[in-house]
Structures are given as C-alpha cells and as structure tokens.
C-alpha cells in the first residue's frame, strides 16, 4: 500500500502512519525473516472499514519491512480458533524451522471463551513458545488486547478476563525481553469503527492503527 493510494480517512488518522514514513522508521532494522504465529489476530482476520485500506496488520508490517529490504522472508501461521496450547503444538516447530529473526506471537484470546479460563496454562504455553524462539535469538513482539468495553458495553463481562490475560502477556514478555505494544488503553479503543461486525476482531481501522503502533514500537527497539 503506497502513500499515494492511502484512503482519505486513514491518511487523516493521527494514529496511522503513512506507508513511506512506516518504511523509513524501519529502514535501520536488522530483521530479514519475519514470522507471525497465533490465532485469528495473527491470521489478520477483520472486516472492512470505509476509508481504510483493506490490508490486515501483518501484511502492513511485512510491507513496511519489505519496502527497504526486498529480500525479506515472511511466514504467517496464524489460524482462527486456536487456543494457546494448540498454537504451541501445531505452529511452533514450523516457525522454528523458518528461523525468523523477528516474530509476533498473538494468542490467548480464545482461551477466555470457557467458563473457567486456565491462565496459568496459557502463561506456561506462551513461556515455552517464547523460550524456544529466544533460544534461536529471535526478537519477539506481542500486543495487549484493547479494552473496548466503554464503547461496547454489551461485552463488558470480558473486561476482567482481558485485563488478566494482558497481565500474563506482559509477564512472559518481560522474562524474554520481548516488545509489548500496549493496546489495552490506547485511545482508539473508544472509536465506534474499531471493531468488525462480529464484535471480536478489529476492523481495518483497528488493523491500520495496530500496525502503526507495532512499527513505532519496533522503531524504538532499533533506535
């Protein structure tokens, strides 16, 4: 997605980076092999949003990296519906075989859709994934789940679970020097166009903002 074809709303959105600026921020980055693993958030699921390009966040980040390194290798193993144990079991070996130097792990949300979520097990599985990736010297980044419940009060029953999951994500990231992109209290969480019609996934508005925040955070890592 070039700056010349950025849709009007996206181009005027203060939270969104123009494509050329995103590429420039990542120009000094050392990464040549980018992997994304996890659930539907990793896969890039999301509905359209008028005024925003129909490009999910993983492809936006990969595009920003590729803009200044034509040889970038990119792998996305994200799969809708997986819990963290399943992500570990079905994706980790494939990602390790790819030998990425930059990895996003996006998992945990599906573990909350049970009567009694086992967050200890979620944290243990995330820890195992992070440990294996760090043993290969990969730089890992994650993002916290947005607290959308002021704008979408019909979902407020999940607030405590989301808060608890975010705490586990931060804890694991802290042990492995991973980057955490903080979306939990990001101002975009109150935007009425943030979410897709399913009430679970970001719309392309959310994807555009998330990608921009990821790029800003990664740029800080290499500054």
mmCIF file of C-alpha atoms in Angstrom:
data_model
loop_
_atom_site.group_PDB
_atom_site.id
_atom_site.type_symbol
_atom_site.label_atom_id
_atom_site.label_comp_id
_atom_site.label_asym_id
_atom_site.label_seq_id
_atom_site.Cartn_x
_atom_site.Cartn_y
_atom_site.Cartn_z
ATOM 1 C CA UNK A 1 0.000 0.000 0.000
ATOM 2 C CA UNK A 2 1.727 3.185 -1.142
ATOM 3 C CA UNK A 3 1.182 6.596 0.382
ATOM 4 C CA UNK A 4 -0.339 7.743 -2.906
ATOM 5 C CA UNK A 5 -3.281 5.361 -2.583
ATOM 6 C CA UNK A 6 -3.878 5.602 1.142
ATOM 7 C CA UNK A 7 -7.642 6.114 1.630
ATOM 8 C CA UNK A 8 -8.757 9.512 2.888
ATOM 9 C CA UNK A 9 -9.786 8.606 6.436
ATOM 10 C CA UNK A 10 -6.686 6.549 7.016
ATOM 11 C CA UNK A 11 -4.485 9.323 5.685
ATOM 12 C CA UNK A 12 -6.060 11.819 8.074
ATOM 13 C CA UNK A 13 -5.973 9.498 11.084
ATOM 14 C CA UNK A 14 -3.376 10.770 13.551
ATOM 15 C CA UNK A 15 -2.831 7.246 14.842
ATOM 16 C CA UNK A 16 -1.934 5.847 11.401
ATOM 17 C CA UNK A 17 1.480 6.082 9.788
ATOM 18 C CA UNK A 18 1.763 6.864 6.072
ATOM 19 C CA UNK A 19 3.398 3.971 4.244
ATOM 20 C CA UNK A 20 6.538 5.930 3.380
ATOM 21 C CA UNK A 21 7.007 7.042 6.996
ATOM 22 C CA UNK A 22 6.478 3.496 8.250
ATOM 23 C CA UNK A 23 9.117 2.203 5.846
ATOM 24 C CA UNK A 24 11.563 4.906 6.857
ATOM 25 C CA UNK A 25 11.132 4.141 10.546
ATOM 26 C CA UNK A 26 12.077 0.513 9.881
ATOM 27 C CA UNK A 27 14.894 1.251 7.435
ATOM 28 C CA UNK A 28 17.631 0.625 10.057
ATOM 29 C CA UNK A 29 16.005 -2.622 11.231
ATOM 30 C CA UNK A 30 18.252 -5.705 11.077
ATOM 31 C CA UNK A 31 15.441 -8.206 10.527
ATOM 32 C CA UNK A 32 15.292 -10.265 7.359
ATOM 33 C CA UNK A 33 12.942 -13.122 8.366
ATOM 34 C CA UNK A 34 9.590 -12.110 9.856
ATOM 35 C CA UNK A 35 7.108 -14.627 11.268
ATOM 36 C CA UNK A 36 3.643 -14.243 12.783
ATOM 37 C CA UNK A 37 2.059 -17.051 14.771
ATOM 38 C CA UNK A 38 -1.100 -17.499 16.814
ATOM 39 C CA UNK A 39 -4.856 -17.289 16.378
ATOM 40 C CA UNK A 40 -7.149 -15.146 14.221
ATOM 41 C CA UNK A 41 -5.404 -11.976 15.392
ATOM 42 C CA UNK A 42 -2.204 -13.361 13.902
ATOM 43 C CA UNK A 43 -4.006 -14.536 10.788
ATOM 44 C CA UNK A 44 -5.248 -10.995 10.227
ATOM 45 C CA UNK A 45 -9.000 -11.551 10.411
ATOM 46 C CA UNK A 46 -11.041 -8.364 10.271
ATOM 47 C CA UNK A 47 -13.878 -6.685 8.440
ATOM 48 C CA UNK A 48 -13.683 -3.737 6.046
ATOM 49 C CA UNK A 49 -13.980 -0.164 7.237
ATOM 50 C CA UNK A 50 -14.830 2.690 4.850
ATOM 51 C CA UNK A 51 -11.875 4.989 4.378
ATOM 52 C CA UNK A 52 -9.242 2.436 5.418
ATOM 53 C CA UNK A 53 -7.263 0.147 3.149
ATOM 54 C CA UNK A 54 -8.346 -3.491 3.249
ATOM 55 C CA UNK A 55 -4.939 -4.696 4.417
ATOM 56 C CA UNK A 56 -4.575 -6.577 7.721
ATOM 57 C CA UNK A 57 -1.880 -5.618 10.185
ATOM 58 C CA UNK A 58 0.602 -8.479 9.475
ATOM 59 C CA UNK A 59 0.768 -7.574 5.793
ATOM 60 C CA UNK A 60 1.144 -3.895 6.683
ATOM 61 C CA UNK A 61 4.127 -4.617 8.921
ATOM 62 C CA UNK A 62 5.655 -7.015 6.400
ATOM 63 C CA UNK A 63 5.158 -4.389 3.703
ATOM 64 C CA UNK A 64 6.908 -1.719 5.757
ATOM 65 C CA UNK A 65 9.862 -4.039 6.313
ATOM 66 C CA UNK A 66 9.946 -5.166 2.683
ATOM 67 C CA UNK A 67 9.920 -1.576 1.407
ATOM 68 C CA UNK A 68 13.593 -1.189 2.297
ATOM 69 C CA UNK A 69 14.712 -4.838 2.132
ATOM 70 C CA UNK A 70 13.484 -6.600 -0.988
ATOM 71 C CA UNK A 71 14.752 -9.957 0.240
ATOM 72 C CA UNK A 72 12.535 -10.089 3.321
ATOM 73 C CA UNK A 73 11.142 -13.558 4.024
ATOM 74 C CA UNK A 74 7.699 -13.659 5.656
ATOM 75 C CA UNK A 75 5.742 -16.516 7.229
ATOM 76 C CA UNK A 76 2.285 -16.340 8.820
ATOM 77 C CA UNK A 77 0.988 -19.491 10.501
ATOM 78 C CA UNK A 78 -1.964 -17.819 12.255
ATOM 79 C CA UNK A 79 -5.153 -19.872 12.364
ATOM 80 C CA UNK A 80 -8.596 -18.839 13.545
ATOM 81 C CA UNK A 81 -9.986 -20.524 16.637
ATOM 82 C CA UNK A 82 -6.804 -21.920 18.139
ATOM 83 C CA UNK A 83 -6.099 -21.823 21.848
ATOM 84 C CA UNK A 84 -2.578 -21.221 23.079
ATOM 85 C CA UNK A 85 -1.782 -24.893 23.658
ATOM 86 C CA UNK A 86 -2.826 -25.610 20.069
ATOM 87 C CA UNK A 87 -0.693 -22.751 18.750
ATOM 88 C CA UNK A 88 2.287 -24.193 20.573
ATOM 89 C CA UNK A 89 1.595 -27.727 19.387
ATOM 90 C CA UNK A 90 0.800 -27.012 15.732
ATOM 91 C CA UNK A 91 2.831 -23.917 14.848
ATOM 92 C CA UNK A 92 5.990 -23.670 16.922
ATOM 93 C CA UNK A 93 8.050 -26.281 15.083
ATOM 94 C CA UNK A 94 7.167 -24.791 11.727
ATOM 95 C CA UNK A 95 8.105 -21.305 12.880
ATOM 96 C CA UNK A 96 11.364 -22.518 14.405
ATOM 97 C CA UNK A 97 12.210 -24.288 11.141
ATOM 98 C CA UNK A 98 11.715 -20.967 9.335
ATOM 99 C CA UNK A 99 14.374 -19.485 11.678
ATOM 100 C CA UNK A 100 12.884 -15.996 11.974
ATOM 101 C CA UNK A 101 14.768 -13.105 13.485
ATOM 102 C CA UNK A 102 11.521 -11.199 14.209
ATOM 103 C CA UNK A 103 8.387 -12.937 15.499
ATOM 104 C CA UNK A 104 4.952 -11.881 16.659
ATOM 105 C CA UNK A 105 3.061 -14.192 18.996
ATOM 106 C CA UNK A 106 -0.657 -13.381 19.128
ATOM 107 C CA UNK A 107 -2.538 -15.870 21.254
ATOM 108 C CA UNK A 108 -4.676 -16.184 24.356
ATOM 109 C CA UNK A 109 -7.994 -14.687 23.389
ATOM 110 C CA UNK A 110 -9.645 -17.989 22.535
ATOM 111 C CA UNK A 111 -8.641 -19.376 25.920
ATOM 112 C CA UNK A 112 -11.048 -16.908 27.515
ATOM 113 C CA UNK A 113 -14.186 -18.349 25.912
ATOM 114 C CA UNK A 114 -14.652 -21.067 28.508
ATOM 115 C CA UNK A 115 -16.419 -20.972 31.892
ATOM 116 C CA UNK A 116 -13.141 -21.025 33.859
ATOM 117 C CA UNK A 117 -10.109 -19.885 31.839
ATOM 118 C CA UNK A 118 -6.829 -21.506 32.867
ATOM 119 C CA UNK A 119 -4.487 -18.547 32.602
ATOM 120 C CA UNK A 120 -1.690 -20.431 34.346
ATOM 121 C CA UNK A 121 -1.718 -22.878 31.445
ATOM 122 C CA UNK A 122 -1.862 -20.027 28.920
ATOM 123 C CA UNK A 123 1.164 -18.394 30.526
ATOM 124 C CA UNK A 124 3.065 -21.689 30.615
ATOM 125 C CA UNK A 125 2.434 -22.317 26.914
ATOM 126 C CA UNK A 126 3.400 -18.772 25.990
ATOM 127 C CA UNK A 127 6.543 -19.102 28.083
ATOM 128 C CA UNK A 128 7.532 -22.272 26.242
ATOM 129 C CA UNK A 129 6.982 -20.598 22.875
ATOM 130 C CA UNK A 130 8.956 -17.503 23.820
ATOM 131 C CA UNK A 131 11.781 -19.562 25.304
ATOM 132 C CA UNK A 132 12.187 -21.621 22.132
ATOM 133 C CA UNK A 133 12.156 -18.534 19.921
ATOM 134 C CA UNK A 134 14.675 -16.704 22.085
ATOM 135 C CA UNK A 135 16.969 -19.723 22.027
ATOM 136 C CA UNK A 136 17.190 -19.048 18.297
ATOM 137 C CA UNK A 137 17.925 -15.352 19.039
ATOM 138 C CA UNK A 138 14.646 -14.114 17.531
ATOM 139 C CA UNK A 139 13.291 -10.769 18.647
ATOM 140 C CA UNK A 140 9.695 -11.227 19.807
ATOM 141 C CA UNK A 141 6.880 -8.727 19.984
ATOM 142 C CA UNK A 142 3.347 -9.032 21.287
ATOM 143 C CA UNK A 143 0.416 -6.699 21.787
ATOM 144 C CA UNK A 144 -2.089 -6.421 24.577
ATOM 145 C CA UNK A 145 -5.796 -6.771 23.881
ATOM 146 C CA UNK A 146 -7.709 -3.490 23.704
ATOM 147 C CA UNK A 147 -10.182 -2.669 26.464
ATOM 148 C CA UNK A 148 -13.105 -1.781 24.214
ATOM 149 C CA UNK A 149 -15.780 -2.086 26.870
ATOM 150 C CA UNK A 150 -16.645 1.584 27.332
ATOM 151 C CA UNK A 151 -17.528 1.791 23.643
ATOM 152 C CA UNK A 152 -19.017 -1.725 23.546
ATOM 153 C CA UNK A 153 -20.674 -2.206 26.954
ATOM 154 C CA UNK A 154 -22.522 -5.320 25.794
ATOM 155 C CA UNK A 155 -19.164 -7.123 26.029
ATOM 156 C CA UNK A 156 -18.164 -5.792 29.454
ATOM 157 C CA UNK A 157 -18.349 -9.243 31.054
ATOM 158 C CA UNK A 158 -14.998 -9.959 29.392
ATOM 159 C CA UNK A 159 -13.158 -6.950 30.852
ATOM 160 C CA UNK A 160 -11.683 -8.755 33.859
ATOM 161 C CA UNK A 161 -10.574 -11.663 31.679
ATOM 162 C CA UNK A 162 -8.908 -9.376 29.141
ATOM 163 C CA UNK A 163 -7.135 -7.486 31.917
ATOM 164 C CA UNK A 164 -5.868 -10.735 33.398
ATOM 165 C CA UNK A 165 -4.703 -12.041 30.011
ATOM 166 C CA UNK A 166 -2.829 -8.822 29.326
ATOM 167 C CA UNK A 167 -1.035 -9.188 32.647
ATOM 168 C CA UNK A 168 0.120 -12.662 31.625
ATOM 169 C CA UNK A 169 1.291 -11.403 28.220
ATOM 170 C CA UNK A 170 3.345 -8.666 29.888
ATOM 171 C CA UNK A 171 4.808 -11.107 32.393
ATOM 172 C CA UNK A 172 6.028 -13.547 29.751
ATOM 173 C CA UNK A 173 7.312 -10.755 27.514
ATOM 174 C CA UNK A 174 9.258 -9.302 30.415
ATOM 175 C CA UNK A 175 11.058 -12.587 31.021
ATOM 176 C CA UNK A 176 12.280 -12.762 27.430
ATOM 177 C CA UNK A 177 12.978 -9.092 26.691
ATOM 178 C CA UNK A 178 10.128 -9.015 24.178
ATOM 179 C CA UNK A 179 8.462 -5.841 22.958
ATOM 180 C CA UNK A 180 4.929 -5.233 24.192
ATOM 181 C CA UNK A 181 2.755 -2.974 22.057
ATOM 182 C CA UNK A 182 0.257 -1.530 24.503
ATOM 183 C CA UNK A 183 -3.222 -1.504 23.022
ATOM 184 C CA UNK A 184 -5.207 -2.092 26.220
ATOM 185 C CA UNK A 185 -5.772 1.616 26.932
ATOM 186 C CA UNK A 186 -4.952 3.032 23.507
ATOM 187 C CA UNK A 187 -7.270 5.936 22.571
ATOM 188 C CA UNK A 188 -8.529 4.037 19.522
ATOM 189 C CA UNK A 189 -10.326 1.612 21.839
ATOM 190 C CA UNK A 190 -13.249 4.045 22.095
ATOM 191 C CA UNK A 191 -13.662 4.568 18.349
ATOM 192 C CA UNK A 192 -17.022 3.246 17.090
ATOM 193 C CA UNK A 193 -15.429 1.897 13.896
ATOM 194 C CA UNK A 194 -12.666 -0.014 15.685
ATOM 195 C CA UNK A 195 -14.370 -3.409 15.639
ATOM 196 C CA UNK A 196 -15.683 -5.683 12.919
ATOM 197 C CA UNK A 197 -19.317 -6.690 12.896
ATOM 198 C CA UNK A 198 -18.553 -9.852 14.867
ATOM 199 C CA UNK A 199 -17.598 -7.778 17.916
ATOM 200 C CA UNK A 200 -14.410 -9.822 18.332
ATOM 201 C CA UNK A 201 -11.926 -8.753 15.667
ATOM 202 C CA UNK A 202 -10.606 -5.356 14.695
ATOM 203 C CA UNK A 203 -11.956 -3.767 11.560
ATOM 204 C CA UNK A 204 -9.416 -2.477 9.039
ATOM 205 C CA UNK A 205 -9.451 0.744 11.061
ATOM 206 C CA UNK A 206 -8.116 -1.213 14.021
ATOM 207 C CA UNK A 207 -5.634 -3.084 11.846
ATOM 208 C CA UNK A 208 -4.233 0.176 10.479
ATOM 209 C CA UNK A 209 -3.742 1.608 13.964
ATOM 210 C CA UNK A 210 -2.289 -1.613 15.366
ATOM 211 C CA UNK A 211 0.231 -1.883 12.527
ATOM 212 C CA UNK A 212 1.296 1.710 13.082
ATOM 213 C CA UNK A 213 1.791 1.149 16.808
ATOM 214 C CA UNK A 214 3.797 -2.007 16.128
ATOM 215 C CA UNK A 215 6.045 -0.131 13.702
ATOM 216 C CA UNK A 216 6.543 2.750 16.143
ATOM 217 C CA UNK A 217 7.499 0.310 18.899
ATOM 218 C CA UNK A 218 9.859 -1.679 16.707
ATOM 219 C CA UNK A 219 11.493 1.550 15.574
ATOM 220 C CA UNK A 220 12.176 2.398 19.221
ATOM 221 C CA UNK A 221 13.790 -1.008 19.668
ATOM 222 C CA UNK A 222 16.341 -0.259 16.948
ATOM 223 C CA UNK A 223 16.881 3.444 17.722
#
